[in-house]
Amino acid sequence: MILEILIFCILLYFHKRKGMKHIVILLTLVALLASLTVISVKAVSGMITFSVTDKMQLTYPIFYVMFIVMIASCVFQVKFLNQAMKLYNTTTVVPVNHIFFTTSAIIAGIIFYQEFLGAAFLTIFIYLFGCFLSFLGVFLVTRNREKEHLPQSYIDFGNIPGKQMLDKIQPDSNGLSYGTLPDGSDSTKSQSGEKKEV
């Protein structure tokens, strides 16, 4: 926990003070918060279950500490993930976040709750192989998606002689339809007529 908090503070310093907004920094912050979420959620759910089945646990201060940690870590995860989604493409953020989030959750469970203690080698191997297949599946699903393009809200005609242009505003056509010249003739017809004459 101390090592995790130390790494989080270092990354937060580089993110806030140095202005580093690299995807790895943002999603590592999300992953570190995710491991805190896993630890706190398991503690809260275990204490609630124990309160229902055996002895009341809701009177202990540790329950409320873990509940606050659970809520705070979820909120800040969403905050950093939203920053990453604004700066980078979804097809880049989703697979990297999935891998970082899952890895941090597994490591938190292994270290804090000793989930692999006494487990057979084959069980551990199958579990880790399943995680690898999950990572591979997310990568394959997201790699061929086209990049999102924002629709243009205006048509850029460039500079029109004799017209006052305002930035990013479509100029008034003054009753002219697209493809017509100021004298009323059709530009496509005039172009085809010129080609015939030549």
PDB file of N, CA and C in Angstrom, residues 10-60:
ATOM      1  N   ILE A  10       4.036  10.231  -7.095  1.00  0.00           N
ATOM      2  CA  ILE A  10       5.057  10.616  -8.086  1.00  0.00           C
ATOM      3  C   ILE A  10       4.407  10.877  -9.441  1.00  0.00           C
ATOM      4  N   LEU A  11       3.534   9.968  -9.864  1.00  0.00           N
ATOM      5  CA  LEU A  11       2.857  10.139 -11.160  1.00  0.00           C
ATOM      6  C   LEU A  11       1.943  11.354 -11.155  1.00  0.00           C
ATOM      7  N   LEU A  12       1.268  11.578 -10.028  1.00  0.00           N
ATOM      8  CA  LEU A  12       0.387  12.745  -9.915  1.00  0.00           C
ATOM      9  C   LEU A  12       1.190  14.039  -9.976  1.00  0.00           C
ATOM     10  N   TYR A  13       2.386  14.038  -9.398  1.00  0.00           N
ATOM     11  CA  TYR A  13       3.263  15.205  -9.461  1.00  0.00           C
ATOM     12  C   TYR A  13       3.647  15.511 -10.914  1.00  0.00           C
ATOM     13  N   PHE A  14       4.075  14.474 -11.646  1.00  0.00           N
ATOM     14  CA  PHE A  14       4.439  14.675 -13.058  1.00  0.00           C
ATOM     15  C   PHE A  14       3.239  15.115 -13.891  1.00  0.00           C
ATOM     16  N   HIS A  15       2.056  14.590 -13.553  1.00  0.00           N
ATOM     17  CA  HIS A  15       0.842  14.936 -14.314  1.00  0.00           C
ATOM     18  C   HIS A  15       0.400  16.365 -14.046  1.00  0.00           C
ATOM     19  N   LYS A  16       0.377  16.769 -12.777  1.00  0.00           N
ATOM     20  CA  LYS A  16      -0.145  18.088 -12.401  1.00  0.00           C
ATOM     21  C   LYS A  16       0.897  19.202 -12.538  1.00  0.00           C
ATOM     22  N   ARG A  17       2.089  18.970 -11.992  1.00  0.00           N
ATOM     23  CA  ARG A  17       3.111  20.024 -11.952  1.00  0.00           C
ATOM     24  C   ARG A  17       3.879  20.156 -13.254  1.00  0.00           C
ATOM     25  N   LYS A  18       4.223  19.015 -13.854  1.00  0.00           N
ATOM     26  CA  LYS A  18       5.019  19.033 -15.079  1.00  0.00           C
ATOM     27  C   LYS A  18       4.164  19.034 -16.343  1.00  0.00           C
ATOM     28  N   GLY A  19       2.858  18.860 -16.167  1.00  0.00           N
ATOM     29  CA  GLY A  19       1.942  18.900 -17.315  1.00  0.00           C
ATOM     30  C   GLY A  19       2.044  17.700 -18.240  1.00  0.00           C
ATOM     31  N   MET A  20       2.539  16.576 -17.748  1.00  0.00           N
ATOM     32  CA  MET A  20       2.653  15.378 -18.578  1.00  0.00           C
ATOM     33  C   MET A  20       1.295  14.694 -18.672  1.00  0.00           C
ATOM     34  N   LYS A  21       0.821  14.540 -19.905  1.00  0.00           N
ATOM     35  CA  LYS A  21      -0.494  13.945 -20.113  1.00  0.00           C
ATOM     36  C   LYS A  21      -0.405  12.718 -21.015  1.00  0.00           C
ATOM     37  N   HIS A  22       0.687  11.975 -20.881  1.00  0.00           N
ATOM     38  CA  HIS A  22       0.859  10.762 -21.679  1.00  0.00           C
ATOM     39  C   HIS A  22      -0.159   9.719 -21.243  1.00  0.00           C
ATOM     40  N   ILE A  23      -0.585   8.890 -22.192  1.00  0.00           N
ATOM     41  CA  ILE A  23      -1.622   7.894 -21.910  1.00  0.00           C
ATOM     42  C   ILE A  23      -1.188   6.907 -20.835  1.00  0.00           C
ATOM     43  N   VAL A  24       0.112   6.565 -20.802  1.00  0.00           N
ATOM     44  CA  VAL A  24       0.607   5.605 -19.803  1.00  0.00           C
ATOM     45  C   VAL A  24       0.504   6.199 -18.402  1.00  0.00           C
ATOM     46  N   ILE A  25       0.815   7.481 -18.246  1.00  0.00           N
ATOM     47  CA  ILE A  25       0.719   8.122 -16.927  1.00  0.00           C
ATOM     48  C   ILE A  25      -0.730   8.164 -16.457  1.00  0.00           C
ATOM     49  N   LEU A  26      -1.626   8.612 -17.342  1.00  0.00           N
ATOM     50  CA  LEU A  26      -3.045   8.712 -16.963  1.00  0.00           C
ATOM     51  C   LEU A  26      -3.636   7.351 -16.610  1.00  0.00           C
ATOM     52  N   LEU A  27      -3.360   6.349 -17.432  1.00  0.00           N
ATOM     53  CA  LEU A  27      -3.964   5.036 -17.195  1.00  0.00           C
ATOM     54  C   LEU A  27      -3.262   4.265 -16.080  1.00  0.00           C
ATOM     55  N   THR A  28      -2.013   4.611 -15.769  1.00  0.00           N
ATOM     56  CA  THR A  28      -1.377   4.027 -14.578  1.00  0.00           C
ATOM     57  C   THR A  28      -2.012   4.594 -13.315  1.00  0.00           C
ATOM     58  N   LEU A  29      -2.357   5.886 -13.339  1.00  0.00           N
ATOM     59  CA  LEU A  29      -3.093   6.470 -12.209  1.00  0.00           C
ATOM     60  C   LEU A  29      -4.437   5.775 -12.026  1.00  0.00           C
ATOM     61  N   VAL A  30      -5.123   5.516 -13.139  1.00  0.00           N
ATOM     62  CA  VAL A  30      -6.409   4.799 -13.085  1.00  0.00           C
ATOM     63  C   VAL A  30      -6.201   3.399 -12.517  1.00  0.00           C
ATOM     64  N   ALA A  31      -5.141   2.717 -12.966  1.00  0.00           N
ATOM     65  CA  ALA A  31      -4.881   1.344 -12.522  1.00  0.00           C
ATOM     66  C   ALA A  31      -4.546   1.287 -11.034  1.00  0.00           C
ATOM     67  N   LEU A  32      -3.760   2.245 -10.549  1.00  0.00           N
ATOM     68  CA  LEU A  32      -3.424   2.275  -9.114  1.00  0.00           C
ATOM     69  C   LEU A  32      -4.678   2.518  -8.273  1.00  0.00           C
ATOM     70  N   LEU A  33      -5.541   3.407  -8.750  1.00  0.00           N
ATOM     71  CA  LEU A  33      -6.809   3.628  -8.048  1.00  0.00           C
ATOM     72  C   LEU A  33      -7.700   2.389  -8.124  1.00  0.00           C
ATOM     73  N   ALA A  34      -7.609   1.654  -9.243  1.00  0.00           N
ATOM     74  CA  ALA A  34      -8.406   0.431  -9.397  1.00  0.00           C
ATOM     75  C   ALA A  34      -8.004  -0.616  -8.368  1.00  0.00           C
ATOM     76  N   SER A  35      -6.700  -0.721  -8.093  1.00  0.00           N
ATOM     77  CA  SER A  35      -6.263  -1.686  -7.081  1.00  0.00           C
ATOM     78  C   SER A  35      -6.785  -1.307  -5.700  1.00  0.00           C
ATOM     79  N   LEU A  36      -6.821   0.002  -5.421  1.00  0.00           N
ATOM     80  CA  LEU A  36      -7.434   0.451  -4.159  1.00  0.00           C
ATOM     81  C   LEU A  36      -8.921   0.129  -4.116  1.00  0.00           C
ATOM     82  N   THR A  37      -9.571   0.272  -5.261  1.00  0.00           N
ATOM     83  CA  THR A  37     -11.002  -0.047  -5.335  1.00  0.00           C
ATOM     84  C   THR A  37     -11.240  -1.522  -5.053  1.00  0.00           C
ATOM     85  N   VAL A  38     -10.410  -2.387  -5.648  1.00  0.00           N
ATOM     86  CA  VAL A  38     -10.555  -3.832  -5.441  1.00  0.00           C
ATOM     87  C   VAL A  38     -10.386  -4.182  -3.967  1.00  0.00           C
ATOM     88  N   ILE A  39      -9.355  -3.621  -3.336  1.00  0.00           N
ATOM     89  CA  ILE A  39      -9.102  -3.907  -1.915  1.00  0.00           C
ATOM     90  C   ILE A  39     -10.267  -3.434  -1.047  1.00  0.00           C
ATOM     91  N   SER A  40     -10.727  -2.202  -1.304  1.00  0.00           N
ATOM     92  CA  SER A  40     -11.789  -1.636  -0.457  1.00  0.00           C
ATOM     93  C   SER A  40     -13.134  -2.302  -0.708  1.00  0.00           C
ATOM     94  N   VAL A  41     -13.438  -2.632  -1.965  1.00  0.00           N
ATOM     95  CA  VAL A  41     -14.721  -3.287  -2.268  1.00  0.00           C
ATOM     96  C   VAL A  41     -14.782  -4.658  -1.609  1.00  0.00           C
ATOM     97  N   LYS A  42     -13.680  -5.406  -1.690  1.00  0.00           N
ATOM     98  CA  LYS A  42     -13.668  -6.732  -1.055  1.00  0.00           C
ATOM     99  C   LYS A  42     -13.813  -6.619   0.454  1.00  0.00           C
ATOM    100  N   ALA A  43     -13.162  -5.606   1.048  1.00  0.00           N
ATOM    101  CA  ALA A  43     -13.267  -5.411   2.495  1.00  0.00           C
ATOM    102  C   ALA A  43     -14.698  -5.039   2.895  1.00  0.00           C
ATOM    103  N   VAL A  44     -15.301  -4.098   2.171  1.00  0.00           N
ATOM    104  CA  VAL A  44     -16.667  -3.651   2.489  1.00  0.00           C
ATOM    105  C   VAL A  44     -17.666  -4.793   2.307  1.00  0.00           C
ATOM    106  N   SER A  45     -17.568  -5.499   1.178  1.00  0.00           N
ATOM    107  CA  SER A  45     -18.512  -6.594   0.930  1.00  0.00           C
ATOM    108  C   SER A  45     -18.333  -7.720   1.944  1.00  0.00           C
ATOM    109  N   GLY A  46     -17.073  -8.011   2.307  1.00  0.00           N
ATOM    110  CA  GLY A  46     -16.815  -9.050   3.311  1.00  0.00           C
ATOM    111  C   GLY A  46     -17.383  -8.680   4.668  1.00  0.00           C
ATOM    112  N   MET A  47     -17.225  -7.412   5.046  1.00  0.00           N
ATOM    113  CA  MET A  47     -17.741  -6.969   6.349  1.00  0.00           C
ATOM    114  C   MET A  47     -19.268  -6.961   6.377  1.00  0.00           C
ATOM    115  N   ILE A  48     -19.895  -6.592   5.253  1.00  0.00           N
ATOM    116  CA  ILE A  48     -21.368  -6.623   5.198  1.00  0.00           C
ATOM    117  C   ILE A  48     -21.862  -8.061   5.279  1.00  0.00           C
ATOM    118  N   THR A  49     -21.210  -8.962   4.530  1.00  0.00           N
ATOM    119  CA  THR A  49     -21.593 -10.379   4.559  1.00  0.00           C
ATOM    120  C   THR A  49     -21.418 -10.956   5.959  1.00  0.00           C
ATOM    121  N   PHE A  50     -20.308 -10.635   6.610  1.00  0.00           N
ATOM    122  CA  PHE A  50     -20.038 -11.130   7.959  1.00  0.00           C
ATOM    123  C   PHE A  50     -21.038 -10.560   8.956  1.00  0.00           C
ATOM    124  N   SER A  51     -21.486  -9.314   8.718  1.00  0.00           N
ATOM    125  CA  SER A  51     -22.475  -8.697   9.606  1.00  0.00           C
ATOM    126  C   SER A  51     -23.816  -9.400   9.516  1.00  0.00           C
ATOM    127  N   VAL A  52     -24.174  -9.828   8.304  1.00  0.00           N
ATOM    128  CA  VAL A  52     -25.462 -10.498   8.103  1.00  0.00           C
ATOM    129  C   VAL A  52     -25.432 -11.919   8.668  1.00  0.00           C
ATOM    130  N   THR A  53     -24.335 -12.627   8.449  1.00  0.00           N
ATOM    131  CA  THR A  53     -24.287 -14.041   8.829  1.00  0.00           C
ATOM    132  C   THR A  53     -23.843 -14.281  10.275  1.00  0.00           C
ATOM    133  N   ASP A  54     -22.973 -13.426  10.802  1.00  0.00           N
ATOM    134  CA  ASP A  54     -22.416 -13.722  12.123  1.00  0.00           C
ATOM    135  C   ASP A  54     -22.430 -12.510  13.042  1.00  0.00           C
ATOM    136  N   LYS A  55     -21.329 -11.788  13.105  1.00  0.00           N
ATOM    137  CA  LYS A  55     -21.178 -10.689  14.062  1.00  0.00           C
ATOM    138  C   LYS A  55     -21.231  -9.349  13.338  1.00  0.00           C
ATOM    139  N   MET A  56     -21.900  -8.377  13.929  1.00  0.00           N
ATOM    140  CA  MET A  56     -22.027  -7.034  13.351  1.00  0.00           C
ATOM    141  C   MET A  56     -20.663  -6.360  13.212  1.00  0.00           C
ATOM    142  N   GLN A  57     -20.363  -5.938  11.961  1.00  0.00           N
ATOM    143  CA  GLN A  57     -19.080  -5.295  11.664  1.00  0.00           C
ATOM    144  C   GLN A  57     -19.228  -3.802  11.375  1.00  0.00           C
ATOM    145  N   LEU A  58     -20.448  -3.336  11.220  1.00  0.00           N
ATOM    146  CA  LEU A  58     -20.672  -1.953  10.799  1.00  0.00           C
ATOM    147  C   LEU A  58     -20.390  -0.934  11.900  1.00  0.00           C
ATOM    148  N   THR A  59     -20.129  -1.406  13.095  1.00  0.00           N
ATOM    149  CA  THR A  59     -19.812  -0.487  14.189  1.00  0.00           C
ATOM    150  C   THR A  59     -18.327  -0.136  14.227  1.00  0.00           C
ATOM    151  N   TYR A  60     -17.504  -0.869  13.486  1.00  0.00           N
ATOM    152  CA  TYR A  60     -16.061  -0.614  13.488  1.00  0.00           C
ATOM    153  C   TYR A  60     -15.711   0.521  12.520  1.00  0.00           C
TER     154      TYR A  60
END
